[in-house]
Coordinates of C-alpha atoms in Angstrom, one line a residue:
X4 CA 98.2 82.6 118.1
X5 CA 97.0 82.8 114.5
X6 CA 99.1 81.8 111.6
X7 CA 99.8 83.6 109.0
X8 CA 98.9 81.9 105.4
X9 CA 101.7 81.8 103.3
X10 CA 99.5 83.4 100.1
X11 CA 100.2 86.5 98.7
X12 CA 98.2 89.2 100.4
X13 CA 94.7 90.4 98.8
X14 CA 95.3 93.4 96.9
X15 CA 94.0 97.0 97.4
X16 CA 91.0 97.8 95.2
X17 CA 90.2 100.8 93.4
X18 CA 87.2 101.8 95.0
X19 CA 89.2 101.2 98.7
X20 CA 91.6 104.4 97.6
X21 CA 88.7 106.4 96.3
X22 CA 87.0 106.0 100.4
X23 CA 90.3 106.1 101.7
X24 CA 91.7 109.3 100.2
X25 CA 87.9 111.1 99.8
X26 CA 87.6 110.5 103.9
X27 CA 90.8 111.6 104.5
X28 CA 90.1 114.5 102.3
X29 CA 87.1 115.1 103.8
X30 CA 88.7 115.2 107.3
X31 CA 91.8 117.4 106.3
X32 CA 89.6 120.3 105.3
X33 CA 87.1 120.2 107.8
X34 CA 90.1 120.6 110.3
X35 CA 91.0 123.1 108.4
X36 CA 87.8 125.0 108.7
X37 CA 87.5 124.2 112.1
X38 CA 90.8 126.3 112.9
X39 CA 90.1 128.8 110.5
X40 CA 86.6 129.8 112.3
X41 CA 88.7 129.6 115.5
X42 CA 91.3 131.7 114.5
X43 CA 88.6 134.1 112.6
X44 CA 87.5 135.6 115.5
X45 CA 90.7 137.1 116.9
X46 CA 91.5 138.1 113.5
X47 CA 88.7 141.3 113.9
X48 CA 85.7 138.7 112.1
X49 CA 82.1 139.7 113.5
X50 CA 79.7 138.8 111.0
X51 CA 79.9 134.8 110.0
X52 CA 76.9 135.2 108.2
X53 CA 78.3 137.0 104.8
X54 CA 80.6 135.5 102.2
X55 CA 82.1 132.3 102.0
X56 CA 81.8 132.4 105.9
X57 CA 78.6 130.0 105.9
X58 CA 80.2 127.4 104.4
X59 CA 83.4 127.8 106.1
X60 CA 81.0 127.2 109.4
X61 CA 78.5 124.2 108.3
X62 CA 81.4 122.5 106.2
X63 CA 82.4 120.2 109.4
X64 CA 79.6 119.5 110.5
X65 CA 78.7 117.8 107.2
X66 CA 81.6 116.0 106.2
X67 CA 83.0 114.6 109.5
X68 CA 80.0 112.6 109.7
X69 CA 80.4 111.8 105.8
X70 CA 83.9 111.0 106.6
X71 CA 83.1 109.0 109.4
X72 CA 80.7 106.3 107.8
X73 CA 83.4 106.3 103.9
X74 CA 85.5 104.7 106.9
X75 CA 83.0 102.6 108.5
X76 CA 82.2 101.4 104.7
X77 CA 85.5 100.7 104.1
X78 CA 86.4 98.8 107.2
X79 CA 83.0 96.6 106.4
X80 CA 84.5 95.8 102.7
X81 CA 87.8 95.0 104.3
X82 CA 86.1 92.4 106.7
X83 CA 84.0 90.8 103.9
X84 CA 86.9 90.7 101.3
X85 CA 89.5 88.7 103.8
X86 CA 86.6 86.7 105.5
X87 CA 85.6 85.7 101.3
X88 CA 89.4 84.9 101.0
X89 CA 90.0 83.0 104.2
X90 CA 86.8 80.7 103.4
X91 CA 88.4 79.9 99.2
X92 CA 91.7 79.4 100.7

């Protein structure tokens, strides 16, 4: 088993909160979307095509991926930073 170091732990960066909370963002109103073209349809909606409709539809299938690689990126920073750290300490 690994050992903990007894430094104090790195801490969280600005731009770490800004992919955080933007991915989550992203995520929280695609689901949203998702459910509300789901939901549209029982609800006496025909025509997707007019209004804000469009974008309601297209919305998730943009920023899940979006959301997807702010994650990926962050993860990737995470790695380097504590790898950086490990190797000064």
């Amino acid at each position: 088993m690994s050992t903990r170091s007894s430094g104090p732990d790195l801490p969280v960066r600005r731009i770490d909160r800004i992919l955080a909370f933007m991915a989550l963002g992203l995520t929280i109103l695609s689901i949203v979307c998702f459910f509300a073209v789901i939901i549209a349809r029982p609800l006496g909606v025909q025509d997707f095509s007019a209004g804000i409709w469009p974008l309601v539809v297209v919305l998730p299938l943009i920023a899940l991926p979006i959301a997807f690689v702010m994650i990926l990126v962050l993860l990737i920073m995470s790695f380097v930073r504590r790898s950086r750290a490990n190797k000064g300490a």
